[in-house]
Amino acid sequence: MSRTSVAFCLASALLLGVPAASPQAAHAFEWLGHIAIDSDGLASADPQTRLASVRALARYDIEWTREHLLGALMDPDVHVRTAAARGLAAHAEERALPIIIKWLAMPDQASKQIGATILGEMKAQAAVPALVRALGDPDPTVRANSLIALGSIGGEAVIIPLVARLEDDKADVRGVAVQQLQALGDKRAVIPLVGLFRDSSQAVRIAAIAAVGSLGDRDASAALIRELGNRDSGVQIAAISALGVLEAKEGLSSVTSILASGTTSLRSKAAFSLAQIAKAHPKDSRSPEAIALLVETLAEPGMRNAAREALRTVGIAAVP
Protein backbone atom coordinates (compact mmCIF):
# COMPACT_ATOMS: atom_id res chain seq x y z
CA MET A 1 0.00 0.00 0.00
CA SER A 2 1.43 3.41 -0.94
CA ARG A 3 1.96 6.23 1.58
CA THR A 4 -0.68 8.23 -0.22
CA SER A 5 -3.15 5.40 0.27
CA VAL A 6 -2.32 5.13 3.96
CA ALA A 7 -2.79 8.87 4.36
CA PHE A 8 -6.13 8.59 2.60
CA CYS A 9 -7.19 5.85 5.05
CA LEU A 10 -6.32 8.00 8.05
CA ALA A 11 -7.99 11.09 6.65
CA SER A 12 -11.12 9.20 5.70
CA ALA A 13 -11.47 7.65 9.12
CA LEU A 14 -11.14 11.04 10.78
CA LEU A 15 -13.64 12.63 8.39
CA LEU A 16 -16.08 9.85 9.14
CA GLY A 17 -15.82 10.74 12.81
CA VAL A 18 -14.39 7.39 13.94
CA PRO A 19 -12.52 7.77 17.26
CA ALA A 20 -8.96 6.53 16.83
CA ALA A 21 -9.06 4.30 19.91
CA SER A 22 -12.53 2.82 19.40
CA PRO A 23 -13.28 -0.80 18.31
CA GLN A 24 -15.01 0.72 15.29
CA ALA A 25 -11.72 2.31 14.31
CA ALA A 26 -10.05 -1.06 13.82
CA HIS A 27 -12.93 -2.19 11.60
CA ALA A 28 -12.89 1.10 9.67
CA PHE A 29 -9.15 0.94 9.12
CA GLU A 30 -9.48 -2.66 7.94
CA TRP A 31 -12.02 -1.67 5.27
CA LEU A 32 -10.17 1.52 4.39
CA GLY A 33 -7.06 -0.58 3.95
CA HIS A 34 -8.88 -2.76 1.43
CA ILE A 35 -10.13 0.35 -0.36
CA ALA A 36 -6.63 1.79 -0.46
CA ILE A 37 -5.27 -1.40 -1.97
CA ASP A 38 -8.04 -1.53 -4.57
CA SER A 39 -7.58 2.13 -5.42
CA ASP A 40 -3.89 1.61 -6.19
CA GLY A 41 -5.01 -0.14 -9.39
CA LEU A 42 -6.35 3.15 -10.72
CA ALA A 43 -2.77 4.27 -11.39
CA SER A 44 -2.02 1.25 -13.58
CA ALA A 45 -1.19 1.69 -17.26
CA ASP A 46 -3.39 -1.34 -18.01
CA PRO A 47 -7.07 -0.37 -18.58
CA GLN A 48 -8.24 -3.82 -17.47
CA THR A 49 -6.50 -3.33 -14.12
CA ARG A 50 -8.10 0.08 -13.73
CA LEU A 51 -11.49 -1.38 -14.65
CA ALA A 52 -11.10 -4.12 -12.03
CA SER A 53 -10.13 -1.47 -9.51
CA VAL A 54 -13.23 0.64 -10.21
CA ARG A 55 -15.52 -2.39 -10.01
CA ALA A 56 -13.98 -3.35 -6.68
CA LEU A 57 -14.36 0.19 -5.32
CA ALA A 58 -18.00 0.32 -6.39
CA ARG A 59 -18.78 -2.45 -3.90
CA TYR A 60 -17.84 -0.33 -0.89
CA ASP A 61 -19.74 2.42 0.90
CA ILE A 62 -19.86 5.41 -1.44
CA GLU A 63 -18.73 7.70 1.38
CA TRP A 64 -15.35 5.97 1.29
CA THR A 65 -14.95 5.66 -2.47
CA ARG A 66 -16.63 8.77 -3.91
CA GLU A 67 -13.43 10.66 -4.68
CA HIS A 68 -11.82 7.66 -6.33
CA LEU A 69 -14.85 7.07 -8.55
CA LEU A 70 -15.18 10.74 -9.45
CA GLY A 71 -11.56 10.73 -10.51
CA ALA A 72 -12.14 7.63 -12.63
CA LEU A 73 -14.79 9.51 -14.64
CA MET A 74 -11.87 11.20 -16.40
CA ASP A 75 -10.14 7.92 -17.29
CA PRO A 76 -9.11 7.65 -20.97
CA ASP A 77 -10.78 4.23 -21.28
CA VAL A 78 -14.53 4.31 -21.90
CA HIS A 79 -15.13 1.07 -20.00
CA VAL A 80 -13.41 2.41 -16.88
CA ARG A 81 -15.38 5.66 -17.10
CA THR A 82 -18.60 3.73 -17.56
CA ALA A 83 -18.03 1.52 -14.53
CA ALA A 84 -17.25 4.56 -12.39
CA ALA A 85 -20.33 6.41 -13.67
CA ARG A 86 -22.60 3.48 -12.91
CA GLY A 87 -21.20 3.24 -9.40
CA LEU A 88 -21.87 6.93 -8.81
CA ALA A 89 -25.25 6.93 -10.56
CA ALA A 90 -26.43 4.16 -8.24
CA HIS A 91 -26.10 6.69 -5.42
CA ALA A 92 -27.44 9.66 -7.46
CA GLU A 93 -24.11 11.42 -6.97
CA GLU A 94 -24.75 14.98 -8.15
CA ARG A 95 -21.06 15.81 -8.49
CA ALA A 96 -20.83 13.25 -11.29
CA LEU A 97 -23.57 14.92 -13.32
CA PRO A 98 -21.63 17.78 -15.01
CA ILE A 99 -18.82 15.41 -15.94
CA ILE A 100 -21.16 12.84 -17.52
CA ILE A 101 -23.03 15.60 -19.35
CA LYS A 102 -19.73 16.52 -21.02
CA TRP A 103 -19.52 12.98 -22.40
CA LEU A 104 -22.36 13.88 -24.77
CA ALA A 105 -19.96 16.21 -26.58
CA MET A 106 -17.00 13.81 -26.71
CA PRO A 107 -15.75 12.69 -30.13
CA ASP A 108 -16.20 8.94 -29.57
CA GLN A 109 -19.68 7.50 -30.03
CA ALA A 110 -19.36 5.02 -27.15
CA SER A 111 -18.98 7.81 -24.58
CA LYS A 112 -22.00 9.65 -25.95
CA GLN A 113 -24.12 6.51 -26.05
CA ILE A 114 -23.36 5.42 -22.49
CA GLY A 115 -23.47 9.01 -21.22
CA ALA A 116 -27.04 9.42 -22.41
CA THR A 117 -28.03 6.10 -20.87
CA ILE A 118 -26.54 6.91 -17.47
CA LEU A 119 -28.07 10.40 -17.41
CA GLY A 120 -31.45 8.75 -17.92
CA GLU A 121 -30.77 6.39 -15.05
CA MET A 122 -29.93 9.35 -12.84
CA LYS A 123 -33.23 11.07 -13.83
CA ALA A 124 -31.65 14.50 -13.44
CA GLN A 125 -33.65 17.45 -14.81
CA ALA A 126 -30.39 19.36 -15.16
CA ALA A 127 -29.36 16.96 -17.92
CA VAL A 128 -32.39 17.73 -20.14
CA PRO A 129 -30.85 20.58 -22.22
CA ALA A 130 -27.76 18.50 -23.04
CA LEU A 131 -29.85 15.46 -23.92
CA VAL A 132 -32.07 17.57 -26.19
CA ARG A 133 -28.95 18.77 -28.01
CA ALA A 134 -27.82 15.15 -28.34
CA LEU A 135 -31.00 14.40 -30.31
CA GLY A 136 -29.25 16.03 -33.25
CA ASP A 137 -26.25 13.69 -33.06
CA PRO A 138 -25.38 11.90 -36.33
CA ASP A 139 -25.32 8.54 -34.50
CA PRO A 140 -28.85 7.04 -34.31
CA THR A 141 -27.94 5.09 -31.16
CA VAL A 142 -27.01 8.33 -29.40
CA ARG A 143 -30.33 9.82 -30.49
CA ALA A 144 -32.26 6.75 -29.35
CA ASN A 145 -30.48 6.58 -25.99
CA SER A 146 -31.11 10.30 -25.48
CA LEU A 147 -34.82 9.81 -26.19
CA ILE A 148 -34.99 7.01 -23.63
CA ALA A 149 -33.17 9.20 -21.12
CA LEU A 150 -35.55 12.11 -21.69
CA GLY A 151 -38.51 9.77 -21.31
CA SER A 152 -37.08 8.50 -18.02
CA ILE A 153 -36.57 12.04 -16.73
CA GLY A 154 -40.00 13.24 -17.90
CA GLY A 155 -41.51 16.66 -17.34
CA GLU A 156 -42.94 19.35 -19.58
CA ALA A 157 -39.62 20.17 -21.20
CA VAL A 158 -39.18 16.78 -22.88
CA ILE A 159 -42.48 16.47 -24.80
CA ILE A 160 -41.73 18.77 -27.75
CA PRO A 161 -38.23 17.33 -28.35
CA LEU A 162 -39.69 13.82 -28.28
CA VAL A 163 -42.42 14.76 -30.75
CA ALA A 164 -39.81 16.29 -33.06
CA ARG A 165 -38.01 12.94 -33.27
CA LEU A 166 -41.13 11.31 -34.71
CA GLU A 167 -39.73 12.63 -37.98
CA ASP A 168 -36.28 11.10 -37.52
CA ASP A 169 -34.85 9.53 -40.67
CA LYS A 170 -34.27 6.21 -38.85
CA ALA A 171 -37.27 4.00 -38.15
CA ASP A 172 -35.72 2.62 -34.95
CA VAL A 173 -35.34 6.13 -33.55
CA ARG A 174 -38.91 7.03 -34.51
CA GLY A 175 -40.06 3.86 -32.75
CA VAL A 176 -38.22 4.82 -29.57
CA ALA A 177 -39.81 8.29 -29.67
CA VAL A 178 -43.25 6.67 -29.97
CA GLN A 179 -42.58 4.40 -26.99
CA GLN A 180 -41.41 7.26 -24.79
CA LEU A 181 -44.38 9.46 -25.67
CA GLN A 182 -46.72 6.58 -24.92
CA ALA A 183 -45.07 6.01 -21.54
CA LEU A 184 -45.31 9.71 -20.64
CA GLY A 185 -49.04 9.74 -21.43
CA ASP A 186 -49.24 13.31 -22.71
CA LYS A 187 -52.21 13.74 -25.05
CA ARG A 188 -50.44 16.48 -26.99
CA ALA A 189 -48.65 13.66 -28.78
CA VAL A 190 -51.85 12.17 -30.25
CA ILE A 191 -52.03 14.22 -33.47
CA PRO A 192 -48.33 13.74 -34.36
CA LEU A 193 -48.70 10.03 -33.61
CA VAL A 194 -51.72 9.75 -35.90
CA GLY A 195 -49.46 11.17 -38.59
CA LEU A 196 -47.32 8.02 -38.25
CA PHE A 197 -50.19 5.76 -39.26
CA ARG A 198 -48.76 6.10 -42.78
CA ASP A 199 -45.14 5.60 -41.77
CA SER A 200 -42.92 3.56 -44.09
CA SER A 201 -42.10 1.15 -41.24
CA GLN A 202 -44.75 -1.39 -40.20
CA ALA A 203 -43.28 -1.55 -36.69
CA VAL A 204 -43.59 2.23 -36.31
CA ARG A 205 -47.16 2.21 -37.65
CA ILE A 206 -48.22 -0.47 -35.19
CA ALA A 207 -46.42 1.23 -32.28
CA ALA A 208 -48.06 4.58 -33.12
CA ILE A 209 -51.52 3.01 -33.23
CA ALA A 210 -50.98 1.30 -29.87
CA ALA A 211 -49.70 4.56 -28.38
CA VAL A 212 -52.74 6.50 -29.60
CA GLY A 213 -55.02 3.92 -27.99
CA SER A 214 -53.24 4.12 -24.65
CA LEU A 215 -53.23 7.93 -24.54
CA GLY A 216 -57.01 7.90 -24.07
CA ASP A 217 -58.08 10.56 -26.58
CA ARG A 218 -61.26 9.30 -28.27
CA ASP A 219 -61.00 12.07 -30.85
CA ALA A 220 -58.54 9.73 -32.56
CA SER A 221 -61.24 7.06 -33.02
CA ALA A 222 -62.01 8.05 -36.60
CA ALA A 223 -58.37 7.64 -37.61
CA LEU A 224 -58.25 4.24 -35.93
CA ILE A 225 -61.48 3.11 -37.63
CA ARG A 226 -59.94 3.97 -41.00
CA GLU A 227 -57.07 1.60 -40.23
CA LEU A 228 -59.53 -1.30 -39.86
CA GLY A 229 -59.59 -1.41 -43.65
CA ASN A 230 -55.80 -1.53 -43.93
CA ARG A 231 -54.42 -4.42 -45.98
CA ASP A 232 -51.80 -5.08 -43.32
CA SER A 233 -53.32 -7.47 -40.77
CA GLY A 234 -50.83 -6.36 -38.12
CA VAL A 235 -52.05 -2.79 -38.45
CA GLN A 236 -55.68 -3.95 -38.41
CA ILE A 237 -55.14 -5.92 -35.20
CA ALA A 238 -53.41 -2.94 -33.59
CA ALA A 239 -56.29 -0.64 -34.56
CA ILE A 240 -58.93 -3.06 -33.23
CA SER A 241 -57.02 -3.33 -29.96
CA ALA A 242 -56.61 0.45 -29.69
CA LEU A 243 -60.35 1.02 -30.15
CA GLY A 244 -61.00 -1.43 -27.34
CA VAL A 245 -58.49 0.26 -25.04
CA LEU A 246 -60.13 3.61 -25.83
CA GLU A 247 -63.56 2.06 -25.19
CA ALA A 248 -64.54 3.92 -28.33
CA LYS A 249 -68.24 3.42 -28.98
CA GLU A 250 -67.67 5.04 -32.38
CA GLY A 251 -66.02 1.78 -33.41
CA LEU A 252 -68.81 -0.58 -32.29
CA SER A 253 -70.35 -1.10 -35.74
CA SER A 254 -67.02 -1.54 -37.53
CA VAL A 255 -65.57 -3.94 -34.99
CA THR A 256 -68.84 -5.90 -34.90
CA SER A 257 -68.57 -6.34 -38.68
CA ILE A 258 -65.05 -7.74 -38.28
CA LEU A 259 -66.27 -10.23 -35.66
CA ALA A 260 -68.98 -11.33 -38.08
CA SER A 261 -66.80 -11.86 -41.14
CA GLY A 262 -63.07 -11.34 -40.55
CA THR A 263 -60.21 -13.82 -40.36
CA THR A 264 -59.81 -15.86 -37.17
CA SER A 265 -56.98 -13.69 -35.83
CA LEU A 266 -58.92 -10.48 -36.50
CA ARG A 267 -62.12 -11.91 -35.05
CA SER A 268 -60.37 -13.02 -31.86
CA LYS A 269 -59.05 -9.51 -31.28
CA ALA A 270 -62.39 -7.99 -32.27
CA ALA A 271 -64.21 -10.13 -29.71
CA PHE A 272 -62.21 -8.74 -26.81
CA SER A 273 -62.36 -5.15 -28.08
CA LEU A 274 -66.13 -5.38 -28.49
CA ALA A 275 -66.37 -6.61 -24.92
CA GLN A 276 -64.36 -3.62 -23.66
CA ILE A 277 -66.51 -1.16 -25.60
CA ALA A 278 -69.87 -2.77 -24.79
CA LYS A 279 -69.04 -2.97 -21.10
CA ALA A 280 -68.12 0.73 -21.04
CA HIS A 281 -71.27 1.76 -22.97
CA PRO A 282 -74.10 -0.57 -21.89
CA LYS A 283 -76.76 2.00 -22.84
CA ASP A 284 -75.58 2.38 -26.42
CA SER A 285 -78.13 0.80 -28.76
CA ARG A 286 -75.39 -1.13 -30.57
CA SER A 287 -73.97 -2.81 -27.45
CA PRO A 288 -76.73 -5.50 -27.12
CA GLU A 289 -76.19 -6.45 -30.77
CA ALA A 290 -72.46 -6.84 -30.18
CA ILE A 291 -73.02 -8.92 -27.05
CA ALA A 292 -75.56 -11.13 -28.85
CA LEU A 293 -73.00 -11.78 -31.60
CA LEU A 294 -70.43 -12.77 -28.99
CA VAL A 295 -72.92 -15.28 -27.57
CA GLU A 296 -73.59 -16.69 -31.04
CA THR A 297 -69.85 -17.01 -31.62
CA LEU A 298 -69.66 -19.47 -28.72
CA ALA A 299 -71.08 -22.06 -31.15
CA GLU A 300 -67.89 -21.94 -33.27
CA PRO A 301 -65.17 -24.30 -31.95
CA GLY A 302 -62.36 -22.13 -33.33
CA MET A 303 -63.71 -18.98 -31.70
CA ARG A 304 -65.21 -20.39 -28.52
CA ASN A 305 -62.35 -19.48 -26.18
CA ALA A 306 -62.11 -15.92 -27.51
CA ALA A 307 -65.88 -15.43 -27.23
CA ARG A 308 -65.96 -16.87 -23.73
CA GLU A 309 -63.19 -14.58 -22.48
CA ALA A 310 -64.89 -11.61 -24.13
CA LEU A 311 -68.20 -12.38 -22.42
CA ARG A 312 -66.43 -12.66 -19.09
CA THR A 313 -65.09 -9.18 -19.70
CA VAL A 314 -68.57 -7.88 -20.51
CA GLY A 315 -69.76 -9.30 -17.21
CA ILE A 316 -73.34 -9.00 -16.01
CA ALA A 317 -74.49 -7.21 -19.17
CA ALA A 318 -74.06 -10.50 -21.04
CA VAL A 319 -76.41 -12.47 -18.77
CA PRO A 320 -79.71 -11.64 -20.59
C-alpha positions as MATLAB code, in Angstrom:
seq = 'MSRTSVAFCLASALLLGVPAASPQAAHAFEWLGHIAIDSDGLASADPQTRLASVRALARYDIEWTREHLLGALMDPDVHVRTAAARGLAAHAEERALPIIIKWLAMPDQASKQIGATILGEMKAQAAVPALVRALGDPDPTVRANSLIALGSIGGEAVIIPLVARLEDDKADVRGVAVQQLQALGDKRAVIPLVGLFRDSSQAVRIAAIAAVGSLGDRDASAALIRELGNRDSGVQIAAISALGVLEAKEGLSSVTSILASGTTSLRSKAAFSLAQIAKAHPKDSRSPEAIALLVETLAEPGMRNAAREALRTVGIAAVP';
ca = [
       0.000    0.000    0.000;
       1.432    3.412   -0.938;
       1.964    6.229    1.576;
      -0.682    8.228   -0.222;
      -3.151    5.402    0.274;
      -2.318    5.126    3.963;
      -2.794    8.871    4.355;
      -6.130    8.590    2.599;
      -7.189    5.848    5.050;
      -6.324    7.997    8.048;
      -7.991   11.095    6.654;
     -11.123    9.196    5.702;
     -11.471    7.649    9.115;
     -11.144   11.041   10.782;
     -13.641   12.629    8.393;
     -16.085    9.852    9.145;
     -15.817   10.740   12.814;
     -14.387    7.386   13.940;
     -12.519    7.774   17.262;
      -8.964    6.531   16.827;
      -9.059    4.296   19.910;
     -12.535    2.816   19.403;
     -13.282   -0.798   18.315;
     -15.007    0.716   15.287;
     -11.716    2.306   14.310;
     -10.052   -1.058   13.818;
     -12.927   -2.187   11.603;
     -12.888    1.096    9.672;
      -9.147    0.941    9.119;
      -9.481   -2.661    7.939;
     -12.022   -1.668    5.266;
     -10.174    1.523    4.392;
      -7.065   -0.578    3.951;
      -8.881   -2.761    1.433;
     -10.126    0.349   -0.356;
      -6.634    1.795   -0.462;
      -5.269   -1.404   -1.973;
      -8.037   -1.535   -4.565;
      -7.580    2.133   -5.418;
      -3.886    1.608   -6.187;
      -5.006   -0.136   -9.393;
      -6.352    3.154  -10.722;
      -2.767    4.270  -11.385;
      -2.025    1.251  -13.583;
      -1.195    1.687  -17.261;
      -3.392   -1.337  -18.013;
      -7.069   -0.366  -18.578;
      -8.239   -3.816  -17.472;
      -6.498   -3.333  -14.118;
      -8.097    0.083  -13.732;
     -11.493   -1.377  -14.648;
     -11.105   -4.123  -12.033;
     -10.135   -1.466   -9.507;
     -13.229    0.638  -10.212;
     -15.515   -2.391  -10.007;
     -13.984   -3.348   -6.683;
     -14.359    0.193   -5.323;
     -18.003    0.317   -6.385;
     -18.778   -2.451   -3.896;
     -17.835   -0.330   -0.889;
     -19.737    2.416    0.899;
     -19.857    5.407   -1.442;
     -18.734    7.696    1.385;
     -15.354    5.969    1.290;
     -14.950    5.661   -2.470;
     -16.629    8.767   -3.908;
     -13.425   10.665   -4.682;
     -11.816    7.660   -6.334;
     -14.852    7.067   -8.555;
     -15.180   10.736   -9.445;
     -11.557   10.730  -10.507;
     -12.142    7.633  -12.631;
     -14.794    9.509  -14.639;
     -11.870   11.195  -16.404;
     -10.143    7.915  -17.289;
      -9.106    7.651  -20.966;
     -10.776    4.232  -21.279;
     -14.528    4.310  -21.899;
     -15.129    1.067  -19.997;
     -13.412    2.405  -16.879;
     -15.379    5.655  -17.101;
     -18.602    3.733  -17.563;
     -18.032    1.522  -14.525;
     -17.253    4.561  -12.388;
     -20.326    6.405  -13.670;
     -22.605    3.480  -12.907;
     -21.203    3.237   -9.399;
     -21.867    6.934   -8.808;
     -25.254    6.926  -10.563;
     -26.429    4.158   -8.242;
     -26.098    6.689   -5.423;
     -27.443    9.657   -7.457;
     -24.111   11.419   -6.972;
     -24.751   14.977   -8.155;
     -21.060   15.808   -8.495;
     -20.835   13.249  -11.287;
     -23.572   14.923  -13.324;
     -21.630   17.780  -15.010;
     -18.816   15.408  -15.938;
     -21.160   12.835  -17.517;
     -23.026   15.597  -19.354;
     -19.730   16.521  -21.024;
     -19.516   12.983  -22.403;
     -22.363   13.875  -24.769;
     -19.959   16.208  -26.584;
     -16.999   13.807  -26.706;
     -15.749   12.690  -30.132;
     -16.199    8.942  -29.574;
     -19.676    7.500  -30.028;
     -19.357    5.021  -27.152;
     -18.977    7.810  -24.579;
     -21.995    9.651  -25.952;
     -24.122    6.515  -26.048;
     -23.364    5.418  -22.491;
     -23.466    9.007  -21.222;
     -27.039    9.417  -22.415;
     -28.029    6.098  -20.872;
     -26.545    6.914  -17.469;
     -28.073   10.395  -17.413;
     -31.447    8.750  -17.924;
     -30.772    6.387  -15.050;
     -29.928    9.354  -12.843;
     -33.232   11.074  -13.826;
     -31.650   14.497  -13.437;
     -33.649   17.445  -14.811;
     -30.387   19.365  -15.160;
     -29.360   16.963  -17.922;
     -32.392   17.726  -20.137;
     -30.852   20.576  -22.217;
     -27.758   18.504  -23.040;
     -29.850   15.459  -23.921;
     -32.065   17.566  -26.190;
     -28.948   18.769  -28.009;
     -27.822   15.146  -28.338;
     -31.000   14.400  -30.307;
     -29.251   16.030  -33.252;
     -26.249   13.693  -33.056;
     -25.378   11.897  -36.331;
     -25.323    8.539  -34.495;
     -28.855    7.035  -34.313;
     -27.938    5.090  -31.165;
     -27.010    8.329  -29.398;
     -30.326    9.816  -30.489;
     -32.259    6.745  -29.350;
     -30.483    6.584  -25.993;
     -31.109   10.300  -25.477;
     -34.817    9.807  -26.187;
     -34.995    7.014  -23.626;
     -33.168    9.199  -21.115;
     -35.550   12.110  -21.686;
     -38.508    9.766  -21.310;
     -37.080    8.501  -18.018;
     -36.574   12.044  -16.728;
     -40.002   13.241  -17.900;
     -41.508   16.660  -17.339;
     -42.940   19.348  -19.585;
     -39.618   20.172  -21.205;
     -39.182   16.780  -22.879;
     -42.479   16.467  -24.802;
     -41.725   18.774  -27.747;
     -38.232   17.329  -28.347;
     -39.686   13.815  -28.279;
     -42.423   14.765  -30.749;
     -39.812   16.295  -33.058;
     -38.006   12.943  -33.273;
     -41.129   11.314  -34.708;
     -39.734   12.629  -37.982;
     -36.275   11.101  -37.520;
     -34.847    9.528  -40.670;
     -34.268    6.212  -38.846;
     -37.272    4.000  -38.147;
     -35.721    2.619  -34.954;
     -35.343    6.128  -33.546;
     -38.914    7.031  -34.513;
     -40.063    3.858  -32.755;
     -38.220    4.820  -29.573;
     -39.808    8.288  -29.671;
     -43.253    6.670  -29.970;
     -42.577    4.403  -26.987;
     -41.407    7.263  -24.786;
     -44.381    9.463  -25.665;
     -46.720    6.580  -24.917;
     -45.069    6.014  -21.544;
     -45.306    9.714  -20.635;
     -49.040    9.743  -21.428;
     -49.240   13.314  -22.710;
     -52.215   13.739  -25.054;
     -50.441   16.479  -26.992;
     -48.647   13.663  -28.779;
     -51.851   12.174  -30.254;
     -52.033   14.224  -33.468;
     -48.335   13.742  -34.358;
     -48.701   10.028  -33.613;
     -51.718    9.750  -35.902;
     -49.457   11.169  -38.591;
     -47.315    8.022  -38.250;
     -50.191    5.758  -39.260;
     -48.760    6.103  -42.781;
     -45.136    5.605  -41.766;
     -42.920    3.564  -44.090;
     -42.104    1.147  -41.240;
     -44.750   -1.385  -40.202;
     -43.282   -1.551  -36.690;
     -43.592    2.229  -36.309;
     -47.157    2.206  -37.653;
     -48.219   -0.469  -35.187;
     -46.417    1.226  -32.283;
     -48.061    4.578  -33.116;
     -51.524    3.013  -33.225;
     -50.985    1.297  -29.870;
     -49.702    4.562  -28.379;
     -52.740    6.505  -29.598;
     -55.015    3.918  -27.993;
     -53.239    4.117  -24.652;
     -53.229    7.931  -24.539;
     -57.007    7.904  -24.074;
     -58.085   10.556  -26.581;
     -61.262    9.301  -28.269;
     -61.002   12.068  -30.851;
     -58.543    9.728  -32.558;
     -61.238    7.056  -33.018;
     -62.005    8.051  -36.602;
     -58.365    7.644  -37.606;
     -58.251    4.238  -35.926;
     -61.477    3.109  -37.628;
     -59.937    3.966  -41.001;
     -57.073    1.601  -40.228;
     -59.530   -1.296  -39.862;
     -59.588   -1.406  -43.652;
     -55.801   -1.534  -43.935;
     -54.422   -4.423  -45.982;
     -51.796   -5.076  -43.316;
     -53.324   -7.475  -40.775;
     -50.830   -6.359  -38.119;
     -52.047   -2.788  -38.454;
     -55.675   -3.948  -38.408;
     -55.144   -5.919  -35.201;
     -53.409   -2.938  -33.588;
     -56.294   -0.644  -34.560;
     -58.925   -3.061  -33.227;
     -57.023   -3.329  -29.959;
     -56.615    0.454  -29.685;
     -60.354    1.018  -30.152;
     -60.995   -1.430  -27.340;
     -58.487    0.264  -25.044;
     -60.129    3.609  -25.830;
     -63.557    2.055  -25.194;
     -64.538    3.924  -28.330;
     -68.240    3.422  -28.984;
     -67.668    5.038  -32.379;
     -66.023    1.777  -33.406;
     -68.807   -0.578  -32.292;
     -70.345   -1.101  -35.742;
     -67.016   -1.539  -37.532;
     -65.568   -3.943  -34.987;
     -68.840   -5.902  -34.902;
     -68.567   -6.337  -38.683;
     -65.054   -7.742  -38.284;
     -66.267  -10.228  -35.663;
     -68.975  -11.326  -38.077;
     -66.802  -11.863  -41.142;
     -63.069  -11.339  -40.545;
     -60.210  -13.817  -40.356;
     -59.811  -15.856  -37.171;
     -56.977  -13.690  -35.828;
     -58.920  -10.484  -36.497;
     -62.121  -11.914  -35.050;
     -60.371  -13.016  -31.859;
     -59.045   -9.510  -31.276;
     -62.394   -7.989  -32.270;
     -64.211  -10.133  -29.707;
     -62.207   -8.735  -26.810;
     -62.357   -5.149  -28.081;
     -66.134   -5.383  -28.486;
     -66.366   -6.612  -24.916;
     -64.355   -3.624  -23.661;
     -66.512   -1.161  -25.604;
     -69.868   -2.774  -24.786;
     -69.037   -2.970  -21.096;
     -68.116    0.734  -21.043;
     -71.273    1.759  -22.966;
     -74.101   -0.569  -21.895;
     -76.759    2.000  -22.836;
     -75.576    2.379  -26.418;
     -78.126    0.801  -28.755;
     -75.387   -1.133  -30.571;
     -73.973   -2.807  -27.451;
     -76.730   -5.496  -27.120;
     -76.191   -6.445  -30.773;
     -72.455   -6.837  -30.181;
     -73.022   -8.921  -27.048;
     -75.556  -11.125  -28.848;
     -73.004  -11.780  -31.602;
     -70.434  -12.768  -28.993;
     -72.921  -15.281  -27.572;
     -73.595  -16.689  -31.043;
     -69.852  -17.007  -31.617;
     -69.660  -19.468  -28.721;
     -71.079  -22.063  -31.146;
     -67.890  -21.937  -33.272;
     -65.174  -24.302  -31.950;
     -62.364  -22.128  -33.330;
     -63.712  -18.978  -31.697;
     -65.206  -20.385  -28.524;
     -62.349  -19.479  -26.184;
     -62.108  -15.920  -27.513;
     -65.883  -15.426  -27.229;
     -65.961  -16.869  -23.729;
     -63.188  -14.583  -22.484;
     -64.892  -11.606  -24.125;
     -68.198  -12.377  -22.421;
     -66.433  -12.664  -19.094;
     -65.092   -9.179  -19.701;
     -68.569   -7.880  -20.513;
     -69.763   -9.301  -17.209;
     -73.337   -8.997  -16.011;
     -74.491   -7.206  -19.173;
     -74.058  -10.498  -21.042;
     -76.414  -12.474  -18.768;
     -79.710  -11.636  -20.590;
];
